[in-house]
Coordinates of C-alpha atoms in Angstrom, one line a residue:
M1 CA -23.8 22.7 -16.3
E2 CA -20.6 21.0 -18.3
F3 CA -20.0 19.0 -15.2
Q4 CA -23.6 17.6 -15.3
E5 CA -23.4 16.8 -18.6
F6 CA -19.9 14.9 -18.1
T7 CA -21.0 13.1 -15.7
K8 CA -24.5 12.0 -17.4
N9 CA -22.3 10.9 -20.5
S10 CA -19.8 9.1 -18.1
L11 CA -22.3 7.2 -16.4
R12 CA -24.4 6.3 -20.0
A13 CA -20.5 4.8 -21.1
W14 CA -21.0 2.3 -18.1
A15 CA -23.6 -0.2 -19.6
F16 CA -25.0 -2.3 -16.5
R17 CA -27.5 -4.6 -16.9
T18 CA -29.2 -7.3 -15.0
G19 CA -27.4 -11.1 -15.7
S20 CA -29.0 -14.5 -15.3
N21 CA -27.9 -14.8 -11.7
G22 CA -30.1 -11.5 -11.2
R23 CA -27.1 -9.1 -10.4
N24 CA -26.0 -6.2 -12.0
V25 CA -23.3 -7.1 -14.7
M26 CA -20.9 -4.7 -16.1
Q27 CA -21.7 -5.5 -19.5
T28 CA -19.7 -2.8 -21.8
V29 CA -17.5 0.7 -21.3
N30 CA -17.6 2.9 -24.3
G31 CA -19.1 0.5 -26.3
L32 CA -16.2 -2.3 -25.6
P33 CA -17.1 -5.5 -23.9
A34 CA -16.3 -4.5 -20.1
H35 CA -14.2 -8.2 -20.0
V36 CA -11.7 -7.1 -22.6
L37 CA -11.0 -4.0 -20.5
L38 CA -11.4 -5.8 -16.6
V39 CA -9.4 -8.7 -17.4
H40 CA -6.2 -6.4 -17.8
A41 CA -6.4 -5.5 -14.3
V42 CA -6.9 -9.0 -13.2
V43 CA -4.0 -9.9 -15.3
V44 CA -1.6 -7.4 -13.5
L45 CA -3.1 -7.0 -9.9
L46 CA -3.3 -10.6 -9.1
P47 CA 0.3 -11.5 -10.1
L48 CA 1.4 -8.5 -8.4
S49 CA -0.7 -9.3 -4.9
A50 CA 0.9 -12.9 -5.2
A51 CA 4.6 -11.4 -5.7
L52 CA 4.0 -9.0 -2.9
L53 CA 2.3 -11.8 -0.6
A54 CA 5.8 -14.0 -1.4
L55 CA 8.1 -10.8 -0.7
T56 CA 6.2 -9.9 2.7
A57 CA 6.3 -13.4 4.0
L58 CA 9.9 -13.9 3.2
W59 CA 11.6 -10.5 4.0
P60 CA 10.7 -8.8 7.2
A61 CA 11.6 -5.5 5.9
A62 CA 9.5 -5.5 3.1
R63 CA 6.6 -7.0 5.5
R64 CA 6.9 -4.0 8.1
R65 CA 6.5 -1.7 4.6
L66 CA 4.0 -3.8 2.5
A67 CA 2.1 -6.1 4.3
G68 CA -1.2 -3.8 4.5
P69 CA -1.1 -2.4 1.5
N70 CA -0.9 -5.6 0.0
L71 CA -4.0 -7.0 2.1
I72 CA -5.6 -4.0 0.6
L73 CA -4.7 -4.7 -3.0
S74 CA -5.4 -8.3 -2.5
L75 CA -9.0 -7.4 -1.5
L76 CA -9.6 -5.4 -4.3
V77 CA -8.7 -8.1 -6.7
V78 CA -11.1 -10.6 -4.6
V79 CA -13.4 -7.8 -5.5
L80 CA -12.6 -7.4 -9.4
V81 CA -12.4 -11.0 -10.1
P82 CA -16.0 -11.7 -9.9
I83 CA -16.8 -8.4 -11.9
T84 CA -14.3 -9.6 -14.3
T85 CA -15.7 -13.2 -14.7
S86 CA -19.3 -12.0 -15.0
A87 CA -18.7 -9.7 -17.8
G88 CA -16.7 -12.8 -19.6
E89 CA -19.7 -14.9 -19.2
W90 CA -22.1 -12.2 -20.8
L91 CA -19.7 -11.8 -23.6
E92 CA -19.3 -15.5 -24.0
H93 CA -23.5 -15.8 -24.5
R94 CA -23.1 -13.1 -27.1
L95 CA -20.2 -15.0 -29.0
T96 CA -20.3 -18.1 -31.5
P97 CA -20.2 -20.9 -29.3
N98 CA -17.0 -22.2 -29.3
P99 CA -14.8 -24.6 -27.3
L100 CA -12.0 -22.6 -26.7
I101 CA -14.1 -19.5 -25.1
H102 CA -15.8 -22.1 -23.0
K103 CA -12.7 -23.4 -21.9
H104 CA -11.3 -20.2 -21.2
T105 CA -14.7 -19.4 -19.2
E106 CA -14.6 -22.5 -17.3
L107 CA -11.0 -21.7 -16.2
G108 CA -11.6 -18.2 -15.4
D109 CA -14.2 -19.1 -12.9
T110 CA -10.8 -20.5 -10.6
A111 CA -9.1 -17.0 -10.7
I112 CA -11.5 -16.4 -7.7
Y113 CA -10.1 -19.3 -5.4
A114 CA -6.6 -17.8 -6.2
A115 CA -7.4 -14.4 -5.0
I116 CA -9.1 -15.2 -2.0
G117 CA -6.3 -17.6 -1.1
V118 CA -3.9 -14.6 -1.6
A119 CA -6.5 -12.5 0.4
V120 CA -6.4 -14.8 2.9
L121 CA -2.6 -15.6 3.6
A122 CA -1.9 -11.4 3.0
L123 CA -4.4 -11.1 5.9
I124 CA -2.5 -13.7 7.8
V125 CA 0.6 -11.9 7.3
W126 CA -0.6 -8.3 7.8
W127 CA -2.1 -10.0 11.2
R128 CA 1.2 -11.4 12.4
Q129 CA 3.1 -7.9 11.5
R130 CA 0.3 -6.0 14.0
E131 CA 0.6 -8.6 16.6
S132 CA 4.9 -8.7 16.6
T133 CA 4.4 -4.6 16.8
G134 CA 1.6 -4.7 19.8
R135 CA -0.9 -2.8 18.0
T136 CA -3.5 -5.4 18.2
P137 CA -6.4 -4.7 21.1
L138 CA -5.7 -6.0 24.4
R139 CA -2.7 -7.3 23.1
R140 CA -3.8 -10.5 21.9
T141 CA -1.5 -12.9 19.7
F142 CA -3.5 -15.2 18.2
L143 CA -0.9 -16.1 15.4
V144 CA 2.1 -15.0 17.5
P145 CA 5.2 -13.7 15.3
G146 CA 7.6 -15.6 17.6
S147 CA 6.5 -19.3 16.9
S148 CA 9.5 -20.7 14.5
A149 CA 6.8 -23.1 13.3
L150 CA 4.2 -21.2 12.9
T151 CA 6.4 -18.5 10.5
A152 CA 7.8 -21.3 8.8
V153 CA 3.9 -22.7 7.8
V154 CA 3.0 -19.0 6.8
T155 CA 5.8 -18.5 4.8
V156 CA 5.9 -22.1 2.8
G157 CA 1.7 -21.4 2.5
A158 CA 2.4 -18.2 1.2
V159 CA 4.9 -18.8 -1.3
L160 CA 2.8 -21.7 -2.4
V161 CA -0.5 -19.6 -2.9
A162 CA 1.3 -17.1 -4.5
G163 CA 2.9 -19.5 -7.0
A164 CA -0.4 -21.1 -7.7
A165 CA -2.1 -18.0 -7.9
V166 CA 0.6 -16.8 -10.9
Y167 CA 0.4 -20.2 -12.5
D168 CA -3.8 -19.8 -12.5
V169 CA -3.3 -16.4 -14.1
V170 CA -1.0 -17.7 -16.9
R171 CA -3.2 -21.0 -17.7
I172 CA -6.8 -18.6 -17.7
G173 CA -4.6 -15.9 -19.8
D174 CA -2.9 -18.6 -22.6
S175 CA -6.7 -20.2 -23.0
G176 CA -8.0 -16.9 -23.4
A177 CA -5.2 -15.8 -26.1
K178 CA -5.9 -18.8 -27.6
A179 CA -9.8 -18.3 -27.7
S180 CA -9.2 -15.1 -29.5
W181 CA -6.5 -15.6 -31.6
S182 CA -6.7 -19.4 -32.9
D183 CA -8.6 -18.4 -35.8
W184 CA -6.4 -15.1 -36.8
A185 CA -3.2 -17.0 -36.4
S186 CA -4.2 -19.8 -38.5
Q187 CA -4.8 -17.6 -41.2
P188 CA -2.1 -17.4 -43.9

């Protein structure tokens, strides 16, 4: 009976409601706005997956060990970003209209592009690693690792996308901090 009560109370702690787009949107977790909690996961995991992307693109030893786990991590981030931004938009509509919050919400909508870019390049890096070890079906080599030109393009692309993703997270986070703390900081 204790487990059933725990499960029931835990599910009640996660409040889901249908958003304006018809999807279920997580609104609160234990009474706190879900965005405030979820954003921390995105702020840590998106730059981490971007850093791992650059590392795996540049360093073959890291690629062998980390390309697969980074692909999984980057796909998790692609799922997590829309949940976080939906929760943020829900929160925005419950706050007093504020241009700083609106700017943060608009910038937050760009995080999905950074997450998708990192995930696509992580997939390419992982697939090239698989091809180099001969683990692909029928020994296909679509992204043949032996091509130095393609290796250079993938490496430069991965580093640029990783840098852009980190910059995007910093820009979004800075606007969120300004929106949250600008009134407090102006107090004597």
